[in-house]
XYZ file of N, CA and C in Angstrom:
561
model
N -37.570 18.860 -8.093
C -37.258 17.545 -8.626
C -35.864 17.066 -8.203
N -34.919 17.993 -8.108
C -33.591 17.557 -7.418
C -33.464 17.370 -6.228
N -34.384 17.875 -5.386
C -34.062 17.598 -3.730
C -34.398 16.098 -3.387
N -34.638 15.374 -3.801
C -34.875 14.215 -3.414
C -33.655 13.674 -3.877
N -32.968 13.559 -5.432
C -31.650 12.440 -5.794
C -30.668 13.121 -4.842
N -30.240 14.611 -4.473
C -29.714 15.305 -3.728
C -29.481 14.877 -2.630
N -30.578 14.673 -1.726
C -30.578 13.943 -0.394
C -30.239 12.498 -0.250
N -30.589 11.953 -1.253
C -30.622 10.285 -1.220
C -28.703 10.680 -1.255
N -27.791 11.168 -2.293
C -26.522 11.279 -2.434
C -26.309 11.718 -1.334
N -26.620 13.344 -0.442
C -26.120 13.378 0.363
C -25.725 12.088 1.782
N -26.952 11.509 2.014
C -27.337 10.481 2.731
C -25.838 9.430 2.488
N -25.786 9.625 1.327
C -24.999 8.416 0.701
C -23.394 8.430 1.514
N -23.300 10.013 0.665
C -22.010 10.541 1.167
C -21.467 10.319 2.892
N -22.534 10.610 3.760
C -22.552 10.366 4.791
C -22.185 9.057 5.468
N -22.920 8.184 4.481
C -22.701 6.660 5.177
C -21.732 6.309 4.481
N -20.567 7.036 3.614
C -19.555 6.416 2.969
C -18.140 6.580 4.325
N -18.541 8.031 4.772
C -17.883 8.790 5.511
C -17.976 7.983 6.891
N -18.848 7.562 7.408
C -18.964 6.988 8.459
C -18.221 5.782 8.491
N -18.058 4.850 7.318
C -17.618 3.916 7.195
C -16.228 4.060 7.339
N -15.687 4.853 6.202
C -14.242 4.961 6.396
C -13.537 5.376 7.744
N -14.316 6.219 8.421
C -14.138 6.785 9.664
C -13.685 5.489 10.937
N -14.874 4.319 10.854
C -15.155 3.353 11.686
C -14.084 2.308 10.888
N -13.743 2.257 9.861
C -12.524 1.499 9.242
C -10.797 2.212 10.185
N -10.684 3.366 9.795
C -9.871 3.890 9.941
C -8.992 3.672 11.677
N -10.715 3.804 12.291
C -10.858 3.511 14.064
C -9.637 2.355 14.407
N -10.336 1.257 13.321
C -10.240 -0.415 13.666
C -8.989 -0.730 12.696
N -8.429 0.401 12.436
C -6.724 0.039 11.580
C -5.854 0.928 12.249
N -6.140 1.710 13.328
C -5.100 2.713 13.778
C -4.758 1.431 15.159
N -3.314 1.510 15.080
C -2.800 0.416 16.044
C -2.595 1.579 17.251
N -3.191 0.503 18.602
C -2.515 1.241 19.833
C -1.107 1.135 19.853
N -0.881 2.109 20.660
C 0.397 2.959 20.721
C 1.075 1.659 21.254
N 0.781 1.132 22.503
C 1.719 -0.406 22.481
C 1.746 -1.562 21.641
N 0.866 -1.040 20.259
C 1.268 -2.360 19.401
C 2.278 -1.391 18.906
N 2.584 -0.342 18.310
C 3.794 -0.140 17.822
C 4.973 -0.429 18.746
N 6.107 -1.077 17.703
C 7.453 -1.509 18.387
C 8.386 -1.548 16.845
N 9.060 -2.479 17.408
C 10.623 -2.870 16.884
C 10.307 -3.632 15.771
N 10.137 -3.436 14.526
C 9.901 -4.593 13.049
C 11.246 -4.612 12.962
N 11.366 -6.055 12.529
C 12.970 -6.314 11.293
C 12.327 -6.302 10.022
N 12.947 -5.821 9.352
C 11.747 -5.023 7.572
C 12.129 -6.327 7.123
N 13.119 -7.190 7.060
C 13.714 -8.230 6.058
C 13.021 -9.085 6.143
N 12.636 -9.618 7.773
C 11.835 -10.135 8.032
C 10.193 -10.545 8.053
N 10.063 -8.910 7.585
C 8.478 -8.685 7.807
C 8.149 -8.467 6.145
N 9.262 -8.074 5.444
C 8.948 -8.630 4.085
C 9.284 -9.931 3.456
N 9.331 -10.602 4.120
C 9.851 -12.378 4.079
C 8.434 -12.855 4.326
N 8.381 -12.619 5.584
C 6.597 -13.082 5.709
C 5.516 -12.425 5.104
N 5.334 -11.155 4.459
C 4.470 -10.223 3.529
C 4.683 -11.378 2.052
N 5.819 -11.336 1.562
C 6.036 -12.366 0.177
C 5.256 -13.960 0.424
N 5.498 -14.202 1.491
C 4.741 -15.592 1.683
C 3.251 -15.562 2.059
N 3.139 -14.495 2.178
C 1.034 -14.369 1.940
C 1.104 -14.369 0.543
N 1.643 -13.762 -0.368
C 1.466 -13.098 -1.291
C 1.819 -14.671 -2.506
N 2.609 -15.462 -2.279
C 3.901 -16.488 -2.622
C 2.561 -17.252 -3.540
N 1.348 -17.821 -3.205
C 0.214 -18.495 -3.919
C 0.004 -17.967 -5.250
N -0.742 -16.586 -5.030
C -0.922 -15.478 -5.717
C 0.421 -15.171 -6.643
N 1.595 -15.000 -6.937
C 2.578 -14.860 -7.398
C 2.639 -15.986 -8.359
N 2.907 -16.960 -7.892
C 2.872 -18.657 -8.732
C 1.567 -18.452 -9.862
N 0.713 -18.569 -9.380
C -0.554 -18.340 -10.202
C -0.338 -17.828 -11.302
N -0.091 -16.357 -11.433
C 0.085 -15.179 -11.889
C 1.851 -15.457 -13.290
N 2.152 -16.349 -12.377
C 3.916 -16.878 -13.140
C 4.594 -15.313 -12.947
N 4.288 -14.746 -11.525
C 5.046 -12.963 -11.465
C 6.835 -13.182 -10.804
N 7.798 -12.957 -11.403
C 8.666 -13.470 -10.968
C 9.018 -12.059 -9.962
N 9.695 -12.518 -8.649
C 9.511 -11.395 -7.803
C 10.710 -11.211 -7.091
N 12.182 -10.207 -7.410
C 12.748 -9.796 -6.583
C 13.372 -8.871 -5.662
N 13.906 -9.071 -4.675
C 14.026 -8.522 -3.157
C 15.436 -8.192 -3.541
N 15.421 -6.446 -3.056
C 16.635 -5.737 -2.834
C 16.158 -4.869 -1.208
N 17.032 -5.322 -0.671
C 17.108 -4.852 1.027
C 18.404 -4.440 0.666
N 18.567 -3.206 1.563
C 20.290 -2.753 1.458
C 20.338 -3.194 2.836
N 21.883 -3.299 2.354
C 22.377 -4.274 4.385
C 22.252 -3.208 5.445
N 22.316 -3.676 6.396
C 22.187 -3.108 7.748
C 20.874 -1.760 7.806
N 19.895 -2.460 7.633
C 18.490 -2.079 7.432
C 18.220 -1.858 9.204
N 17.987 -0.543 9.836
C 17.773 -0.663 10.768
C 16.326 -1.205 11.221
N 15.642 -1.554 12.740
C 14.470 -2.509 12.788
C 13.315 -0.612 12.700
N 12.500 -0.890 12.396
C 11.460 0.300 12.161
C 10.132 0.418 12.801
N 9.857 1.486 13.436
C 9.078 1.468 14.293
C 7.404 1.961 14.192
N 6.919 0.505 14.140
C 5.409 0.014 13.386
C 5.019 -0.648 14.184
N 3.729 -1.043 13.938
C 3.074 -2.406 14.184
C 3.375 -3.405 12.973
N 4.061 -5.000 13.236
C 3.916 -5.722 12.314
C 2.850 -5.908 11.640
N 2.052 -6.162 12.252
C 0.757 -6.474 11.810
C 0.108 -5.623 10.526
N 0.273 -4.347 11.090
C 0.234 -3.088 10.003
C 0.603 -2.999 8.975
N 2.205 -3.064 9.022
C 3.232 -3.260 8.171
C 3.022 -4.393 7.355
N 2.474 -5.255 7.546
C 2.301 -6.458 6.664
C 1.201 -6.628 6.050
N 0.316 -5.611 6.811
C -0.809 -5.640 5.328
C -0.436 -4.637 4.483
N 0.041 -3.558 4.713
C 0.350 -2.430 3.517
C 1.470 -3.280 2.741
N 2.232 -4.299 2.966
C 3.264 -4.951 2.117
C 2.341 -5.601 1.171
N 1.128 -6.461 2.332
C 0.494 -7.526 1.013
C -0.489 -6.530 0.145
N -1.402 -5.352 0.818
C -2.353 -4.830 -0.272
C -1.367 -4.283 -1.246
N 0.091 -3.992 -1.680
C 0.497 -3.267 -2.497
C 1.232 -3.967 -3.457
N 1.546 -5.593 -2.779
C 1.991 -6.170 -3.337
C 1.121 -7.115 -4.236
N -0.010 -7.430 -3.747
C -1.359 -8.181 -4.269
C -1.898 -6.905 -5.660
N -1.863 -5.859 -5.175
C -1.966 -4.850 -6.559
C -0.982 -4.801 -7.530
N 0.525 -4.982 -7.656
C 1.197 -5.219 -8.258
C 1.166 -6.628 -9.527
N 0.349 -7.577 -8.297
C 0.311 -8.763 -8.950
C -0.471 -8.764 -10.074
N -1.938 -8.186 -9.471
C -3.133 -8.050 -10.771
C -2.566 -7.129 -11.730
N -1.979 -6.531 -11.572
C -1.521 -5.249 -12.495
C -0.695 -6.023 -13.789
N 0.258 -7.019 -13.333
C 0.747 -7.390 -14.111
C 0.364 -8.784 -15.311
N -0.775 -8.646 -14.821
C -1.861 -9.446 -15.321
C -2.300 -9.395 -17.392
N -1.876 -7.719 -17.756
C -2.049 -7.419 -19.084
C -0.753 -7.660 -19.238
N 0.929 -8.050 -18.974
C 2.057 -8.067 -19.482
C 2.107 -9.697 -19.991
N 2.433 -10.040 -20.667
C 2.902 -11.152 -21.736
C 3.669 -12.092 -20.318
N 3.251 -13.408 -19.701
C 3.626 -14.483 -18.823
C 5.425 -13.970 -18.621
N 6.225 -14.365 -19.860
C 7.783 -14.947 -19.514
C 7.721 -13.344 -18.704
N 7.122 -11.850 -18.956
C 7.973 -11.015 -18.751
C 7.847 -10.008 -17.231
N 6.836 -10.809 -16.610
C 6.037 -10.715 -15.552
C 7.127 -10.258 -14.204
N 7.267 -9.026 -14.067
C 8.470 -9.105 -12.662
C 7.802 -7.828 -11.686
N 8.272 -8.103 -10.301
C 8.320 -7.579 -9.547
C 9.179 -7.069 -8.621
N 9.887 -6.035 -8.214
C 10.745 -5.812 -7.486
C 10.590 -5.094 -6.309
N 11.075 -5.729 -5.248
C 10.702 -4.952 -3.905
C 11.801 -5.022 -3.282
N 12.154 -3.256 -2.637
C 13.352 -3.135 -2.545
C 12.962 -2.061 -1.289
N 14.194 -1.946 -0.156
C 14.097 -1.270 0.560
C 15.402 -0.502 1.047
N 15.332 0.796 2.058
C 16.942 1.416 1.755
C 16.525 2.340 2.938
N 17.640 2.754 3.445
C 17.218 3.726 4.915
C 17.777 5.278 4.182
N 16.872 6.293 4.198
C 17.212 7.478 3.926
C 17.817 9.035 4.694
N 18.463 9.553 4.005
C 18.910 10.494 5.040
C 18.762 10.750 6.370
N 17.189 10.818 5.940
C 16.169 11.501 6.948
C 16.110 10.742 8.523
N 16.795 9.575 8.302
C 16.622 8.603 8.676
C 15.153 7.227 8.706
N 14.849 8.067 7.554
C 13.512 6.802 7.206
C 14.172 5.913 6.449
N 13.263 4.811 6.435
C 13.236 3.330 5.560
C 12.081 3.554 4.899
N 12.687 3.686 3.516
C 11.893 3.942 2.286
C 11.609 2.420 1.561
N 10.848 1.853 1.351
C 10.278 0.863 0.881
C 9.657 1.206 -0.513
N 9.737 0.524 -1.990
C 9.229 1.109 -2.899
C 9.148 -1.066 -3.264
N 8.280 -0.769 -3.924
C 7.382 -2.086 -4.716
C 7.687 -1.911 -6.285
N 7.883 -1.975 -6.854
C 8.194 -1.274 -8.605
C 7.578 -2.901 -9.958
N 6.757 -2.520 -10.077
C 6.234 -3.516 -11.132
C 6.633 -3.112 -12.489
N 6.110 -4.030 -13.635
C 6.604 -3.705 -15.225
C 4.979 -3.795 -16.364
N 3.940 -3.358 -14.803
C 2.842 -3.482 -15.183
C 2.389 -1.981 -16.541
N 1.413 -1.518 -16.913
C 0.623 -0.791 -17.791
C 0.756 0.448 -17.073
N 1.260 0.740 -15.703
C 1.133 1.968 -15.363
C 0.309 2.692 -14.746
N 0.307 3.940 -14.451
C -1.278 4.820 -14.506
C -0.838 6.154 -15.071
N -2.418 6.963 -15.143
C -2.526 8.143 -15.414
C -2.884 8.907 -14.044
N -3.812 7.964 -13.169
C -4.363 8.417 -12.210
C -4.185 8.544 -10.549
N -2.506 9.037 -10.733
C -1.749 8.254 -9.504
C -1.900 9.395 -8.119
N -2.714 10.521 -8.307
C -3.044 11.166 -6.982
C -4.249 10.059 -6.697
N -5.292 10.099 -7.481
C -6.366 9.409 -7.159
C -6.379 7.840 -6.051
N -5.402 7.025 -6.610
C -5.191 5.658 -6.472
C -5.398 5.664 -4.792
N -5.160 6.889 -4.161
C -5.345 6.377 -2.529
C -6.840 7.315 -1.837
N -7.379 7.476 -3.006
C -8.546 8.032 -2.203
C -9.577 6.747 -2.413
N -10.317 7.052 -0.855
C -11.167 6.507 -0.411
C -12.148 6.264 -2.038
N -12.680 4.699 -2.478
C -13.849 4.238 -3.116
C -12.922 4.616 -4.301
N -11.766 4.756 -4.593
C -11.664 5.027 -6.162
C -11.086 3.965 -6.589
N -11.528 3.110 -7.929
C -10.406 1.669 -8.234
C -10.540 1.790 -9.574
N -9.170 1.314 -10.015
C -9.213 0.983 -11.512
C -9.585 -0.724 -11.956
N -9.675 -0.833 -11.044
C -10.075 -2.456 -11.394
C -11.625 -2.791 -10.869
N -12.665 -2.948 -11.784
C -14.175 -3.774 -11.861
C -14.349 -3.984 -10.225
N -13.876 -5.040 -10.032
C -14.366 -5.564 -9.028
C -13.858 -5.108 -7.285
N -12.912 -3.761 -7.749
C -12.147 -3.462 -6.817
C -13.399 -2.599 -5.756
N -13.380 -2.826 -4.185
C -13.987 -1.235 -4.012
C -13.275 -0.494 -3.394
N -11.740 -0.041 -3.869
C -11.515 1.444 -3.491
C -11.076 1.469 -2.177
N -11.093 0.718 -1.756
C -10.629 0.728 0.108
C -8.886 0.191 0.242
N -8.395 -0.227 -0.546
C -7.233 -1.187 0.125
C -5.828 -0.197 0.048
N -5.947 0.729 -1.066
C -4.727 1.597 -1.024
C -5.135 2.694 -0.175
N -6.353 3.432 -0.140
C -6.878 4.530 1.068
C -6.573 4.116 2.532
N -6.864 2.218 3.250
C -6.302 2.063 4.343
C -4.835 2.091 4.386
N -4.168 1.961 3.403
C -2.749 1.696 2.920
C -2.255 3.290 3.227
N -2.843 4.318 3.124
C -2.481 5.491 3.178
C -2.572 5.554 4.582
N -3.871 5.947 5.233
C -4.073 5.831 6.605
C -3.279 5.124 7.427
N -2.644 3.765 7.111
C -2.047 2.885 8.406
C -0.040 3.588 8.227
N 0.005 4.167 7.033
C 1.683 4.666 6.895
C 1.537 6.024 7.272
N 0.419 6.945 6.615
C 0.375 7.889 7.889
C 0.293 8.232 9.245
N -0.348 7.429 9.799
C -0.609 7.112 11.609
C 1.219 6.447 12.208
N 1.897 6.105 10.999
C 3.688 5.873 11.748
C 4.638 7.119 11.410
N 3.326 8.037 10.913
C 4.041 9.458 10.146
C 4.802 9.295 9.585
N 4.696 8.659 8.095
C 5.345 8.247 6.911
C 4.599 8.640 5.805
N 4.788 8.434 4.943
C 4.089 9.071 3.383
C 4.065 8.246 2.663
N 3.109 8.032 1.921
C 2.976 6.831 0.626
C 2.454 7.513 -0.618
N 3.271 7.206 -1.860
C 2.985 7.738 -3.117
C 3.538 6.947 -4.180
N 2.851 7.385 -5.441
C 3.225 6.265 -6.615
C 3.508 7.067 -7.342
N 4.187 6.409 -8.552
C 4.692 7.053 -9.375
C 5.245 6.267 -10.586
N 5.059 6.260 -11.996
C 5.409 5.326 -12.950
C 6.944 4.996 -12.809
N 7.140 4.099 -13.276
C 8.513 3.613 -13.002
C 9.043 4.048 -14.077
N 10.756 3.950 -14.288
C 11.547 4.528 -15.242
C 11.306 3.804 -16.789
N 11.184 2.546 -16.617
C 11.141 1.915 -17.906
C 9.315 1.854 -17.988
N 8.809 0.943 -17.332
C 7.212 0.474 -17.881
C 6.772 -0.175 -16.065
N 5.808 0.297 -15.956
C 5.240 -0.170 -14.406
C 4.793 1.513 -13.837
N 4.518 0.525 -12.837
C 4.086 1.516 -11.631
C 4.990 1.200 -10.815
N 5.517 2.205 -9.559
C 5.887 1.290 -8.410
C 5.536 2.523 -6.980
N 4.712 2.004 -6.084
C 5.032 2.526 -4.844
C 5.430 2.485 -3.498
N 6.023 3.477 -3.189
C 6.768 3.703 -2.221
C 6.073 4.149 -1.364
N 6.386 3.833 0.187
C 6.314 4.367 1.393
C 7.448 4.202 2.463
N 7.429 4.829 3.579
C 8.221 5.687 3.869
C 7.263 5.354 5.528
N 8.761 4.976 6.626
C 8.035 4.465 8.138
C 9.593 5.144 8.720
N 9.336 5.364 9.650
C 10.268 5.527 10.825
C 11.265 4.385 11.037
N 12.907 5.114 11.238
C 13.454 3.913 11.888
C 13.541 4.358 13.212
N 13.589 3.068 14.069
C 13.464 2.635 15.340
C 14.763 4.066 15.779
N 13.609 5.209 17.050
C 14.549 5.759 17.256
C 14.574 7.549 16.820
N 13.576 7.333 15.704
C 13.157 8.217 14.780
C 11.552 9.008 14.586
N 11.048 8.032 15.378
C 9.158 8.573 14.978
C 9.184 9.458 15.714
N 8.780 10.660 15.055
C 8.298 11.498 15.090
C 6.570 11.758 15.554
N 6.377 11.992 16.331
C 5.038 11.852 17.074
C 4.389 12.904 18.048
């Protein structure tokens, strides 16, 4: 009686796998789209996808860049969707906080290591489930399916960087990732 729901799941599993696989294909940038980002810049234009969505929402949203941010070595293109999927999650998130108290902060800083650490930090509800949040099909939100922080993982790993969340000090979530500065990738 089980070999049949068994197979139909396995089947399933398979075509979940295939998908992400053929996603993953069509988000890994060729090696000559990676170059030279200005982060200030590329989070100037990430906020103005995002700028509709924000208003809506009444999310008040500010930008800490530390000066002399070196340029980091990505694909823009890349880089600017992991700004908007993390920043568009921030937004809904803050969706259960009371209108006046609605904030967002996105801040960036070059580290020892010589990476540019980028962290997003909301004053949203938080999580419990913050290994989970980047695996493939998992969402805390209804209508979500599970794909936008898993490519979000995939496109900062492929610049051999790391992305992880973590509750913020007062109330929120906020995450961080972590790209090469120009000069620095490791490859």
């Amino acid at each position: 009686e089980l070999i049949t729901p068994l197979e139909k799941s396995l089947n399933q599993a398979k075509k979940a796998g295939d998908i992400i696989r053929r996603v993953r294909g069509f988000l890994k940038a060729p090696e000559d789209e990676v170059g030279e980002a200005d982060l200030k810049e590329t989070v100037s234009e990430s906020l103005g996808l995002v700028e509709i969505q924000s208003q809506r929402q009444a999310v008040k949203i500010v930008t800490i860049l530390a000066e002399g941010l070196p340029p980091v070595s990505v694909s823009v293109a890349q880089l600017e969707q992991v700004l908007v999927n993390v920043l568009l999650n921030a937004i809904q998130a803050l969706a259960e906080v009371p209108v006046d108290q609605r904030r967002l902060e996105v801040s960036a800083e070059q580290l020892e290591t010589g990476e540019v650490r980028v962290s997003v930090d909301d004053n949203g509800p938080g999580g419990d489930d913050l290994e989970q949040i980047f695996e493939p099909f998992y969402s805390t939100k209804s209508e979500g399916l599970g794909l936008g922080l898993a490519l979000c993982c995939t496109i900062v790993e492929s610049w051999g960087g790391r992305i992880w969340a973590e509750n913020s000090k007062g109330r929120g979530l906020v995450v961080c990732f972590t790209m090469p500065a120009t000069g620095n990738r490791n490859r």
